[in-house]
Amino acid sequence: MVDTLIIGGGSAGSVLAARLSEDPGHTVRLVEAGGNRYSAADFPPELSDSAALPVDDQAPWLWRYPVALTPDRPGRIVRGRGIGGSGSVNGCYFIRAAARDFAAWSRETGSTAWDFEAVLPYARSLENDADFGDYAGHSRTGPVPVRRIARPSRLVEEFAATCLDLGFGEVPDWNAMPGGPDTGVGPVPCTIGPPDAAGRHHRIGPALSYLLPALSRPNLTVRGDTLVTRLRFDGTRVVGADCVSGGQLETIRADRVVLCAGAIESAALLLRSGIGPADHLAALGIPLVTPAPVGQWVTDHPEIGIEYRHPAPAAGAVPLEYVLEFDDIEIRPYAVAFAPGVHRMGVTLMRPTSSGRLRLAAPDPLVPPLIEEGYLATGSDRARLRAAVGLAGKILDVMSAQWSGGTDEGAISDRWLYERLGTSQHLAGTCRMGGPDDPRAVVDEHCRVHGVEGVSVVDLSVVPVPLSRGPHATVVLLAERATADLR
Ligand SMILES: Cc1cc2nc3c(=O)[nH]c(=O)nc-3n(C[C@H](O)[C@H](O)[C@H](O)COP(=O)(O)OP(=O)(O)OC[C@H]3O[C@@H](n4cnc5c(N)ncnc54)[C@H](O)[C@@H]3O)c2cc1C
């Protein structure tokens, strides 16, 4: 029997395991479906190199899911598998959510628990910002190394200069306190180490910055290659979780279970355990523990990928060295190649009004869930993306890039958009946070699942609003903030 069983050793699980085990009197066990990693040397070179995109079809450290981006357009989502989770395969971009996102999030909970003022101390204390550590709202003493690429690649320099020429302002620090410039073009804060002599950096996700340094604690045990299949209850009180490890079935007993399996698998685990919409579970023959709207709302960042040719090489130190942001659009000049000789610019809607849902296809934990992203279902989402693609086209024209499209919004058809539609891999919200009377809420403002005792969800599943920025900085902050409630 352990005090806390953490399911999933990805971004949030790494933070939580390290923070909860700071109390030597509290026993913590973390179980992870993918492989264990004990030191930086256990991370393969593709995961260590911040310029790599380690998500190819053969990569063994990924979960892969078919999704419906729209009812007619299939797509694919990947997630990191193994200690470090998605934080060990991601693009290193680490921009905090905007103050208005936290205000909207807090409103959903009917409390002030997730206001910007309430979360700022956690945002500060988690980081060690090499560039702005001494500025207000920042710190130099936290576990997460943050730095910007000092000398961006030629392609990105040209992109940034073009944005300035087109009248956008400069944003030196995307993580600055509210009130400063937050619209325009600027360098992306990244979770990377200092450059080596060749200008290359190491990707440093939460496994390296939080979990691995805590492994020597006697009250923390970490097990890899252990797939949790369902939670076990005595009535509505959790008593542990069933798992499969080395072909053996086992029940791990725990006083409390925290799901950190990510927005897809945490939701799937709750559903398989009898926490979900009663009719959906009945149709699958899963006994109901408590009804809950798990998977009924899903949000993500739809991205239009524009391919182009340009004489400057795609030789970035990270996938995104700079971004342009305005309204609820992020334009991403990828600095690494997705295909030889072809560059890509991403045009992304950060606060879409369309949403999707997630359901189980079968009770079998090896069958992937059905994921509908629900992208571009509203005319307003399509109109905003179309306008943003027009602007991206202007930038490409000024950069003398070769691409097949037009800058005239009216000429960009829905079909043109759908053919280039992809995902940012930022799926969230399957176990929304909200008050006990909110029919859409699965967890309360302390991340505890409504209707049962002893179960919490601490990962991107619980975020109840679309975020204006990529989610990784928010996931780490969420886990830091949730630790305070779980201690
Ligand atoms: C390719 C890619 C690139 C990205 N790039 C960026 C970026 O640059 N910036 C940004 O802000 N965001 C980025 N993201 C998103 C961001 O990295 C994730 O949202 C974040 O890491 C999610 O953290 P998490 O803790 O919710 O889940 P994860 O980090 O995915 O962790 C979940 C863990 O749980 C384990 N697990 C799942 N099910 C079970 C089970 N049944 N039993 C045991 N263990 C289980 C998984 O193996 C995994 O290790 C990217 C995501 C991907 C996939």
Coordinates of C-alpha atoms and ligand atoms in Angstrom, one line a residue:
M1 CA 0.0 0.0 0.0
V2 CA 1.4 3.4 -1.0
D3 CA 0.1 6.9 0.0
T4 CA -0.1 8.1 -3.6
L5 CA -0.1 6.1 -6.8
I6 CA 0.7 8.3 -9.9
I7 CA -0.4 6.9 -13.2
G8 CA 1.9 8.2 -16.0
G9 CA 5.4 9.5 -15.9
G10 CA 5.1 12.2 -18.5
S11 CA 5.2 16.0 -18.1
A12 CA 2.7 16.3 -15.2
G13 CA 3.6 13.0 -13.6
S14 CA 7.3 13.8 -13.4
V15 CA 6.6 17.1 -11.6
L16 CA 4.1 15.6 -9.2
A17 CA 6.2 12.6 -8.2
A18 CA 9.2 14.8 -7.5
R19 CA 7.2 17.4 -5.5
L20 CA 5.1 15.0 -3.5
S21 CA 8.1 12.8 -2.6
E22 CA 9.8 15.9 -1.1
D23 CA 8.0 14.9 2.1
P24 CA 10.0 11.8 3.3
G25 CA 6.9 10.6 5.3
H26 CA 4.8 10.3 2.1
T27 CA 5.2 7.2 -0.1
V28 CA 4.8 7.7 -3.8
R29 CA 4.7 5.1 -6.5
L30 CA 4.7 6.2 -10.2
V31 CA 3.9 3.7 -12.9
E32 CA 4.5 4.3 -16.6
A33 CA 3.3 2.3 -19.6
G34 CA 6.5 2.9 -21.6
G35 CA 10.1 2.3 -20.8
N36 CA 11.9 3.5 -17.7
R37 CA 14.8 6.0 -17.9
Y38 CA 17.1 6.4 -14.9
S39 CA 19.6 9.1 -16.2
A40 CA 20.1 11.5 -19.1
A41 CA 22.2 8.8 -20.8
D42 CA 19.0 6.6 -21.2
F43 CA 17.5 9.2 -23.5
P44 CA 18.3 8.2 -27.1
P45 CA 20.1 11.0 -29.2
E46 CA 16.9 11.8 -31.1
L47 CA 15.2 12.8 -27.8
S48 CA 18.2 14.7 -26.5
D49 CA 18.7 16.8 -29.7
S50 CA 16.4 19.9 -29.5
A51 CA 16.5 20.3 -33.3
A52 CA 15.1 16.8 -33.9
L53 CA 11.4 16.0 -34.5
P54 CA 11.4 12.5 -32.9
V55 CA 7.9 11.5 -34.2
D56 CA 8.5 9.4 -37.3
D57 CA 6.4 6.4 -38.1
Q58 CA 8.9 3.9 -36.6
A59 CA 9.8 5.8 -33.4
P60 CA 9.2 3.3 -30.5
W61 CA 8.6 6.0 -27.8
L62 CA 5.2 7.0 -29.1
W63 CA 1.5 6.3 -28.7
R64 CA -0.3 6.7 -32.0
Y65 CA -4.0 7.5 -32.4
P66 CA -6.2 7.8 -35.5
V67 CA -8.4 10.9 -35.2
A68 CA -11.2 12.6 -37.2
L69 CA -9.9 16.2 -37.6
T70 CA -13.3 16.9 -39.2
P71 CA -16.1 14.4 -40.0
D72 CA -14.5 14.0 -43.5
R73 CA -10.8 14.4 -42.8
P74 CA -8.8 11.8 -40.9
G75 CA -5.6 12.7 -39.1
R76 CA -3.1 11.3 -36.6
I77 CA -2.1 12.2 -33.1
V78 CA 1.0 11.1 -31.3
R79 CA 2.0 11.2 -27.6
G80 CA 5.2 10.5 -25.9
R81 CA 5.4 7.0 -24.2
G82 CA 8.1 6.2 -21.6
I83 CA 9.4 8.2 -18.7
G84 CA 9.2 11.9 -19.8
G85 CA 6.1 11.3 -21.9
S86 CA 5.2 14.0 -24.4
G87 CA 7.6 16.4 -22.7
S88 CA 10.5 14.3 -23.9
V89 CA 9.4 14.4 -27.6
N90 CA 8.0 17.9 -27.9
G91 CA 9.2 21.1 -29.6
C92 CA 10.7 22.6 -26.4
Y93 CA 8.4 25.7 -26.8
F94 CA 7.6 26.9 -23.3
I95 CA 5.3 29.9 -23.4
R96 CA 3.0 30.6 -20.4
A97 CA -0.7 30.8 -21.0
A98 CA -2.0 34.4 -21.1
A99 CA -3.5 36.1 -18.1
R100 CA -6.8 36.2 -19.8
D101 CA -6.7 32.4 -20.2
F102 CA -6.3 31.9 -16.4
A103 CA -9.1 34.5 -15.8
A104 CA -11.4 32.4 -18.0
W105 CA -10.2 29.1 -16.4
S106 CA -10.8 30.5 -12.9
R107 CA -14.3 31.7 -13.9
E108 CA -15.1 28.1 -14.9
T109 CA -14.3 26.9 -11.4
G110 CA -16.4 29.7 -9.7
S111 CA -13.3 30.4 -7.5
T112 CA -10.1 32.5 -7.7
A113 CA -7.9 29.4 -7.5
W114 CA -6.6 29.6 -11.1
D115 CA -6.5 33.4 -11.5
F116 CA -3.2 34.7 -13.0
E117 CA -2.3 36.2 -9.5
A118 CA -2.9 32.8 -7.9
V119 CA -0.8 30.9 -10.3
L120 CA 2.0 33.4 -10.8
P121 CA 4.1 32.2 -7.8
Y122 CA 4.2 28.7 -9.4
A123 CA 5.0 30.0 -12.9
R124 CA 7.9 31.9 -11.3
S125 CA 9.3 29.2 -9.0
L126 CA 9.3 26.5 -11.6
E127 CA 11.7 28.2 -14.0
N128 CA 15.3 29.1 -14.3
D129 CA 15.2 31.7 -17.1
A130 CA 18.6 32.3 -18.5
D131 CA 17.6 35.5 -20.3
F132 CA 14.9 37.2 -18.1
G133 CA 15.5 35.5 -14.7
D134 CA 16.0 38.8 -12.9
Y135 CA 12.9 40.5 -14.3
A136 CA 9.6 40.8 -12.5
G137 CA 7.5 37.6 -12.7
H138 CA 10.6 35.5 -13.4
S139 CA 13.1 33.5 -11.5
R140 CA 16.6 31.9 -11.8
T141 CA 16.2 29.2 -9.2
G142 CA 13.6 26.8 -10.5
P143 CA 14.1 23.3 -12.0
V144 CA 13.1 24.1 -15.6
P145 CA 15.8 25.7 -17.7
V146 CA 14.4 28.3 -20.1
R147 CA 16.3 30.1 -22.8
R148 CA 15.8 31.7 -26.2
I149 CA 17.9 31.0 -29.3
A150 CA 20.4 33.9 -29.2
R151 CA 21.3 33.7 -32.9
P152 CA 18.3 32.4 -34.9
S153 CA 18.7 30.8 -38.3
R154 CA 18.8 32.9 -41.5
L155 CA 15.2 31.8 -42.5
V156 CA 13.8 32.8 -39.1
E157 CA 15.7 36.1 -39.1
E158 CA 14.1 36.9 -42.5
F159 CA 10.7 36.0 -41.1
A160 CA 11.1 38.2 -38.1
A161 CA 12.4 41.2 -40.2
T162 CA 9.4 40.8 -42.6
C163 CA 6.9 40.8 -39.7
L164 CA 8.5 44.1 -38.4
D165 CA 8.4 45.6 -41.9
L166 CA 4.7 44.7 -42.1
G167 CA 4.1 46.8 -39.0
F168 CA 4.1 44.2 -36.2
G169 CA 5.9 45.0 -32.9
E170 CA 8.7 43.1 -31.3
V171 CA 8.0 40.9 -28.2
P172 CA 11.3 40.2 -26.5
D173 CA 9.7 38.0 -23.8
W174 CA 6.5 36.0 -24.3
N175 CA 6.6 35.1 -20.6
A176 CA 6.6 38.8 -19.4
M177 CA 4.2 40.1 -16.9
P178 CA 0.8 41.4 -18.4
G179 CA 1.0 44.9 -19.6
G180 CA 4.0 44.5 -21.8
P181 CA 3.8 43.8 -25.6
D182 CA 2.1 40.5 -26.3
T183 CA 1.2 40.9 -29.9
G184 CA 3.9 40.8 -32.5
V185 CA 7.0 38.7 -33.3
G186 CA 9.6 37.4 -30.8
P187 CA 11.9 34.6 -29.8
V188 CA 10.3 31.5 -28.2
P189 CA 11.4 30.6 -24.7
C190 CA 12.6 26.9 -24.8
T191 CA 13.3 24.2 -22.4
I192 CA 16.8 23.5 -23.5
G193 CA 20.3 23.5 -22.1
P194 CA 23.1 26.0 -23.1
P195 CA 24.5 25.7 -26.6
D196 CA 27.6 23.5 -27.2
A197 CA 30.5 24.7 -29.4
A198 CA 28.4 23.8 -32.6
G199 CA 25.4 25.7 -31.3
R200 CA 23.4 22.6 -30.6
H201 CA 21.2 22.3 -27.5
H202 CA 19.8 19.5 -25.4
R203 CA 16.0 19.1 -25.0
I204 CA 15.3 19.1 -21.2
G205 CA 11.8 18.0 -20.4
P206 CA 10.3 17.5 -16.9
A207 CA 11.7 14.0 -16.5
L208 CA 15.2 15.4 -16.6
S209 CA 14.5 18.5 -14.6
Y210 CA 12.2 17.0 -11.9
L211 CA 11.9 13.2 -11.8
L212 CA 15.4 11.9 -12.3
P213 CA 17.0 14.1 -9.6
A214 CA 14.4 12.7 -7.1
L215 CA 15.0 9.0 -8.0
S216 CA 17.3 8.3 -5.0
R217 CA 14.6 9.1 -2.5
P218 CA 13.6 5.9 -0.6
N219 CA 9.9 7.0 -0.5
L220 CA 9.6 7.2 -4.3
T221 CA 9.4 4.1 -6.5
V222 CA 9.1 4.3 -10.3
R223 CA 8.1 1.4 -12.5
G224 CA 8.3 1.4 -16.3
D225 CA 6.6 -1.0 -18.7
T226 CA 3.5 -1.1 -16.5
L227 CA 0.2 -0.4 -18.2
V228 CA -2.7 0.6 -15.9
T229 CA -5.9 -0.9 -17.3
R230 CA -8.5 0.4 -14.8
L231 CA -9.0 1.8 -11.3
R232 CA -10.3 -0.4 -8.5
F233 CA -13.1 0.9 -6.2
D234 CA -14.7 -0.1 -2.9
G235 CA -18.1 1.6 -3.6
T236 CA -17.0 5.1 -4.6
R237 CA -13.7 5.0 -2.7
V238 CA -10.6 4.2 -4.8
V239 CA -8.5 1.4 -3.4
G240 CA -5.9 1.0 -6.2
A241 CA -5.4 0.2 -9.9
D242 CA -5.1 -2.9 -12.0
C243 CA -2.1 -3.1 -14.3
V244 CA -0.2 -5.4 -16.6
S245 CA 3.5 -5.7 -16.3
G246 CA 5.7 -8.2 -18.0
G247 CA 2.6 -10.1 -19.0
Q248 CA 1.4 -10.4 -15.4
L249 CA -1.8 -8.9 -14.1
E250 CA -1.5 -7.1 -10.7
T251 CA -3.4 -4.8 -8.5
I252 CA -1.5 -1.9 -6.9
R253 CA -3.1 -0.8 -3.7
A254 CA -3.0 2.9 -2.8
D255 CA -4.7 5.4 -0.5
R256 CA -5.0 7.9 -3.3
V257 CA -4.6 7.6 -7.1
V258 CA -3.6 10.6 -9.4
L259 CA -4.1 10.2 -13.1
C260 CA -1.3 11.9 -15.1
A261 CA -1.7 9.7 -18.2
G262 CA -2.4 12.7 -20.5
A263 CA -5.6 14.1 -21.9
I264 CA -6.4 10.9 -24.0
E265 CA -5.4 8.1 -21.7
S266 CA -6.6 9.7 -18.4
A267 CA -10.0 10.1 -19.9
A268 CA -9.9 6.5 -21.3
L269 CA -8.9 5.1 -17.9
L270 CA -11.8 6.9 -16.1
L271 CA -14.2 5.6 -18.7
R272 CA -12.9 2.0 -18.4
S273 CA -13.1 2.3 -14.7
G274 CA -16.9 3.2 -14.7
I275 CA -16.6 7.0 -14.5
G276 CA -18.3 8.5 -17.5
P277 CA -21.6 9.1 -19.4
A278 CA -23.9 6.3 -18.1
D279 CA -25.4 5.5 -21.6
H280 CA -21.9 5.2 -23.2
L281 CA -20.6 2.9 -20.4
A282 CA -23.8 0.8 -20.5
A283 CA -23.5 0.3 -24.3
L284 CA -19.9 -1.1 -23.6
G285 CA -21.0 -3.2 -20.7
I286 CA -18.8 -1.3 -18.2
P287 CA -20.4 -1.1 -14.7
L288 CA -21.1 2.4 -13.6
V289 CA -19.2 3.8 -10.6
T290 CA -20.4 7.4 -11.0
P291 CA -21.8 9.3 -14.0
A292 CA -19.5 12.0 -15.3
P293 CA -19.1 13.9 -18.6
V294 CA -15.7 12.5 -19.3
G295 CA -14.6 13.0 -23.0
Q296 CA -17.7 15.2 -23.8
W297 CA -15.6 18.2 -24.6
V298 CA -12.2 18.3 -26.3
T299 CA -10.2 21.3 -27.4
D300 CA -7.1 21.5 -29.5
H301 CA -5.2 24.0 -31.8
P302 CA -6.0 23.4 -35.5
E303 CA -3.1 24.3 -37.7
I304 CA -2.9 25.0 -41.4
G305 CA 0.5 23.8 -42.7
I306 CA 1.7 25.9 -45.7
E307 CA 4.6 24.3 -47.5
Y308 CA 7.0 26.5 -49.4
R309 CA 10.5 26.7 -50.9
H310 CA 13.1 29.3 -50.0
P311 CA 16.9 29.5 -50.5
A312 CA 17.7 29.7 -46.8
P313 CA 18.2 26.2 -45.2
A314 CA 15.9 24.9 -42.4
A315 CA 18.8 24.8 -40.0
G316 CA 17.2 25.8 -36.7
A317 CA 18.4 24.8 -33.2
V318 CA 14.7 24.1 -32.2
P319 CA 11.6 23.6 -34.3
L320 CA 10.3 27.1 -33.5
E321 CA 12.9 29.8 -32.8
Y322 CA 10.4 32.7 -33.3
V323 CA 6.6 33.0 -33.5
L324 CA 4.2 35.8 -34.6
E325 CA 1.1 36.2 -32.5
F326 CA -1.9 38.4 -32.9
D327 CA -5.6 38.2 -31.9
D328 CA -5.9 34.4 -31.3
I329 CA -3.6 33.4 -34.1
E330 CA -0.1 32.0 -33.9
I331 CA 2.1 31.9 -37.0
R332 CA 4.9 29.4 -36.8
P333 CA 7.9 29.6 -39.1
Y334 CA 9.2 26.1 -38.6
A335 CA 13.0 26.2 -38.6
V336 CA 13.5 22.5 -39.1
A337 CA 12.5 20.5 -42.2
F338 CA 9.4 18.2 -42.1
A339 CA 10.5 16.9 -45.6
P340 CA 13.8 17.4 -47.4
G341 CA 14.0 20.8 -49.2
V342 CA 10.5 21.8 -48.1
H343 CA 9.8 24.5 -45.5
R344 CA 6.6 24.7 -43.5
M345 CA 4.8 27.6 -42.0
G346 CA 2.0 26.8 -39.5
V347 CA -1.0 29.1 -39.1
T348 CA -2.8 28.1 -35.9
L349 CA -6.1 29.1 -34.3
M350 CA -5.4 29.3 -30.6
R351 CA -8.9 29.8 -29.2
P352 CA -11.2 27.9 -31.5
T353 CA -15.0 28.0 -30.9
S354 CA -15.3 24.5 -32.3
S355 CA -14.8 21.5 -30.0
G356 CA -14.7 17.8 -30.2
R357 CA -15.2 14.7 -28.1
L358 CA -13.6 11.4 -27.0
R359 CA -15.3 8.0 -26.5
L360 CA -14.1 4.5 -26.0
A361 CA -14.3 2.2 -29.0
A362 CA -14.2 -0.9 -26.7
P363 CA -13.5 -1.6 -23.0
D364 CA -10.2 -3.3 -24.1
P365 CA -7.2 -1.0 -23.0
L366 CA -5.3 -1.9 -26.1
V367 CA -8.0 -0.5 -28.5
P368 CA -7.5 3.2 -29.0
P369 CA -10.3 5.5 -28.2
L370 CA -12.4 7.3 -30.8
I371 CA -11.3 10.9 -31.0
E372 CA -13.2 13.6 -32.9
E373 CA -11.4 16.9 -32.9
G374 CA -14.4 18.8 -34.4
Y375 CA -12.0 21.3 -36.1
L376 CA -13.4 24.3 -38.1
A377 CA -17.0 23.4 -37.4
T378 CA -17.9 27.1 -36.9
G379 CA -17.9 29.7 -39.6
S380 CA -16.0 32.1 -37.3
D381 CA -13.1 29.6 -36.9
R382 CA -12.9 29.2 -40.7
A383 CA -13.1 33.0 -41.3
R384 CA -10.3 33.8 -38.7
L385 CA -8.0 31.1 -40.1
R386 CA -8.7 32.2 -43.7
A387 CA -7.7 35.8 -42.8
A388 CA -4.6 34.5 -41.0
V389 CA -3.6 32.4 -44.0
G390 CA -3.9 35.5 -46.2
L391 CA -1.4 37.3 -43.8
A392 CA 1.0 34.3 -43.8
G393 CA 0.9 34.5 -47.6
K394 CA 1.9 38.2 -47.5
I395 CA 4.8 37.3 -45.3
L396 CA 5.9 34.5 -47.6
D397 CA 5.6 36.8 -50.7
V398 CA 7.8 39.5 -49.0
M399 CA 10.3 36.7 -48.2
S400 CA 10.2 35.8 -51.9
A401 CA 9.2 32.2 -51.0
Q402 CA 7.6 29.9 -53.5
W403 CA 4.2 28.6 -52.4
S404 CA 0.9 27.7 -53.9
G405 CA -1.8 30.0 -52.6
G406 CA -2.9 33.5 -52.7
T407 CA -3.0 36.4 -50.2
D408 CA -6.5 37.3 -51.2
E409 CA -8.7 35.8 -48.4
G410 CA -11.7 35.5 -50.8
A411 CA -9.6 33.2 -53.0
I412 CA -8.8 30.8 -50.1
S413 CA -11.6 28.1 -50.3
D414 CA -12.7 25.9 -47.5
R415 CA -11.3 23.0 -49.6
W416 CA -7.8 24.7 -49.7
L417 CA -7.9 25.0 -45.9
Y418 CA -9.1 21.4 -45.3
E419 CA -6.4 20.0 -47.5
R420 CA -3.8 21.6 -45.4
L421 CA -5.5 21.0 -42.0
G422 CA -3.4 19.4 -39.3
T423 CA -3.2 19.4 -35.5
S424 CA -0.8 21.1 -33.1
Q425 CA -0.9 17.9 -30.9
H426 CA -2.3 20.0 -28.0
L427 CA -5.5 18.0 -27.2
A428 CA -7.0 19.0 -23.9
G429 CA -10.1 19.3 -21.8
T430 CA -11.4 15.7 -21.7
C431 CA -11.9 15.9 -17.9
R432 CA -12.8 19.5 -17.5
M433 CA -12.5 21.4 -14.2
G434 CA -15.6 23.1 -12.8
G435 CA -17.9 23.4 -9.8
P436 CA -20.1 20.5 -8.5
D437 CA -23.2 22.1 -10.3
D438 CA -21.5 22.4 -13.6
P439 CA -22.8 19.6 -15.8
R440 CA -19.7 19.7 -18.0
A441 CA -17.2 19.3 -15.1
V442 CA -15.4 16.1 -14.2
V443 CA -12.9 17.5 -11.5
D444 CA -13.2 20.3 -9.0
E445 CA -10.7 23.2 -8.7
H446 CA -8.3 21.0 -6.7
C447 CA -8.3 18.4 -9.5
R448 CA -10.4 15.9 -7.5
V449 CA -12.9 13.8 -9.5
H450 CA -16.5 14.7 -8.6
G451 CA -18.5 11.8 -7.2
V452 CA -15.7 9.5 -6.0
E453 CA -13.1 9.6 -3.3
G454 CA -9.4 9.5 -3.6
V455 CA -9.0 10.0 -7.4
S456 CA -7.5 13.2 -8.9
V457 CA -6.6 14.0 -12.5
V458 CA -3.5 16.3 -12.9
D459 CA -2.7 16.8 -16.6
L460 CA -3.9 18.6 -19.6
S461 CA -7.3 16.8 -19.4
V462 CA -8.6 19.2 -16.7
V463 CA -8.0 22.5 -18.5
P464 CA -11.5 23.9 -19.1
V465 CA -10.7 26.6 -21.7
P466 CA -8.7 26.8 -24.9
L467 CA -5.2 28.2 -24.2
S468 CA -3.8 31.1 -26.2
R469 CA -0.4 29.4 -26.2
G470 CA 1.1 25.9 -26.6
P471 CA 0.3 24.0 -23.4
H472 CA 3.5 22.6 -22.0
A473 CA 4.4 25.5 -19.7
T474 CA 0.8 25.3 -18.4
V475 CA 1.0 21.6 -17.8
V476 CA 4.1 22.0 -15.6
L477 CA 2.5 24.9 -13.8
L478 CA -0.7 22.9 -13.3
A479 CA 1.2 20.1 -11.7
E480 CA 3.1 22.5 -9.5
R481 CA -0.1 24.2 -8.4
A482 CA -2.0 20.9 -7.9
T483 CA 0.8 19.6 -5.7
A484 CA 0.0 22.3 -3.2
D485 CA -3.5 20.9 -2.9
L486 CA -2.4 17.2 -2.8
R487 CA 0.2 17.6 -0.1
Ligands
LIG1 C1 5.1 15.8 -30.8 C2 4.6 16.8 -29.8 C3 5.2 18.1 -29.8 C4 4.7 19.0 -28.9 N1 5.4 20.2 -28.8 C5 5.0 21.1 -27.9 C6 5.7 22.3 -27.7 O1 6.8 22.5 -28.3 N2 5.3 23.2 -26.8 C7 4.2 23.0 -26.1 O2 3.8 23.8 -25.3 N3 3.5 21.8 -26.2 C8 3.9 20.8 -27.0 N4 3.3 19.6 -27.1 C9 2.3 19.3 -26.1 C10 2.9 19.0 -24.7 O3 4.1 18.4 -24.8 C11 1.9 18.1 -24.0 O4 0.6 18.7 -24.0 C12 2.3 17.8 -22.6 O5 3.6 17.2 -22.5 C13 1.3 16.8 -22.0 O6 1.7 16.5 -20.7 P1 0.8 15.4 -19.9 O7 1.5 15.3 -18.6 O8 -0.6 15.9 -19.9 O9 0.9 14.1 -20.7 P2 2.2 13.3 -21.2 O10 3.4 14.0 -21.1 O11 1.8 12.8 -22.6 O12 2.3 12.1 -20.2 C14 1.4 11.0 -20.1 C15 2.2 9.8 -19.7 O13 1.3 8.8 -19.2 C16 1.7 7.5 -19.7 N5 0.5 6.7 -19.8 C17 -0.6 6.8 -20.5 N6 -1.5 5.9 -20.3 C18 -1.0 5.1 -19.3 C19 -1.5 3.9 -18.7 N7 -2.7 3.4 -18.9 N8 -0.7 3.4 -17.7 C20 0.6 3.9 -17.4 N9 1.1 5.0 -18.0 C21 0.3 5.6 -19.0 C22 2.3 7.8 -21.1 O14 3.1 6.8 -21.6 C23 3.0 9.1 -20.8 O15 4.3 8.9 -20.4 C24 3.7 18.7 -28.0 C25 3.2 17.4 -28.0 C26 3.6 16.4 -28.9 C27 3.0 15.0 -28.9

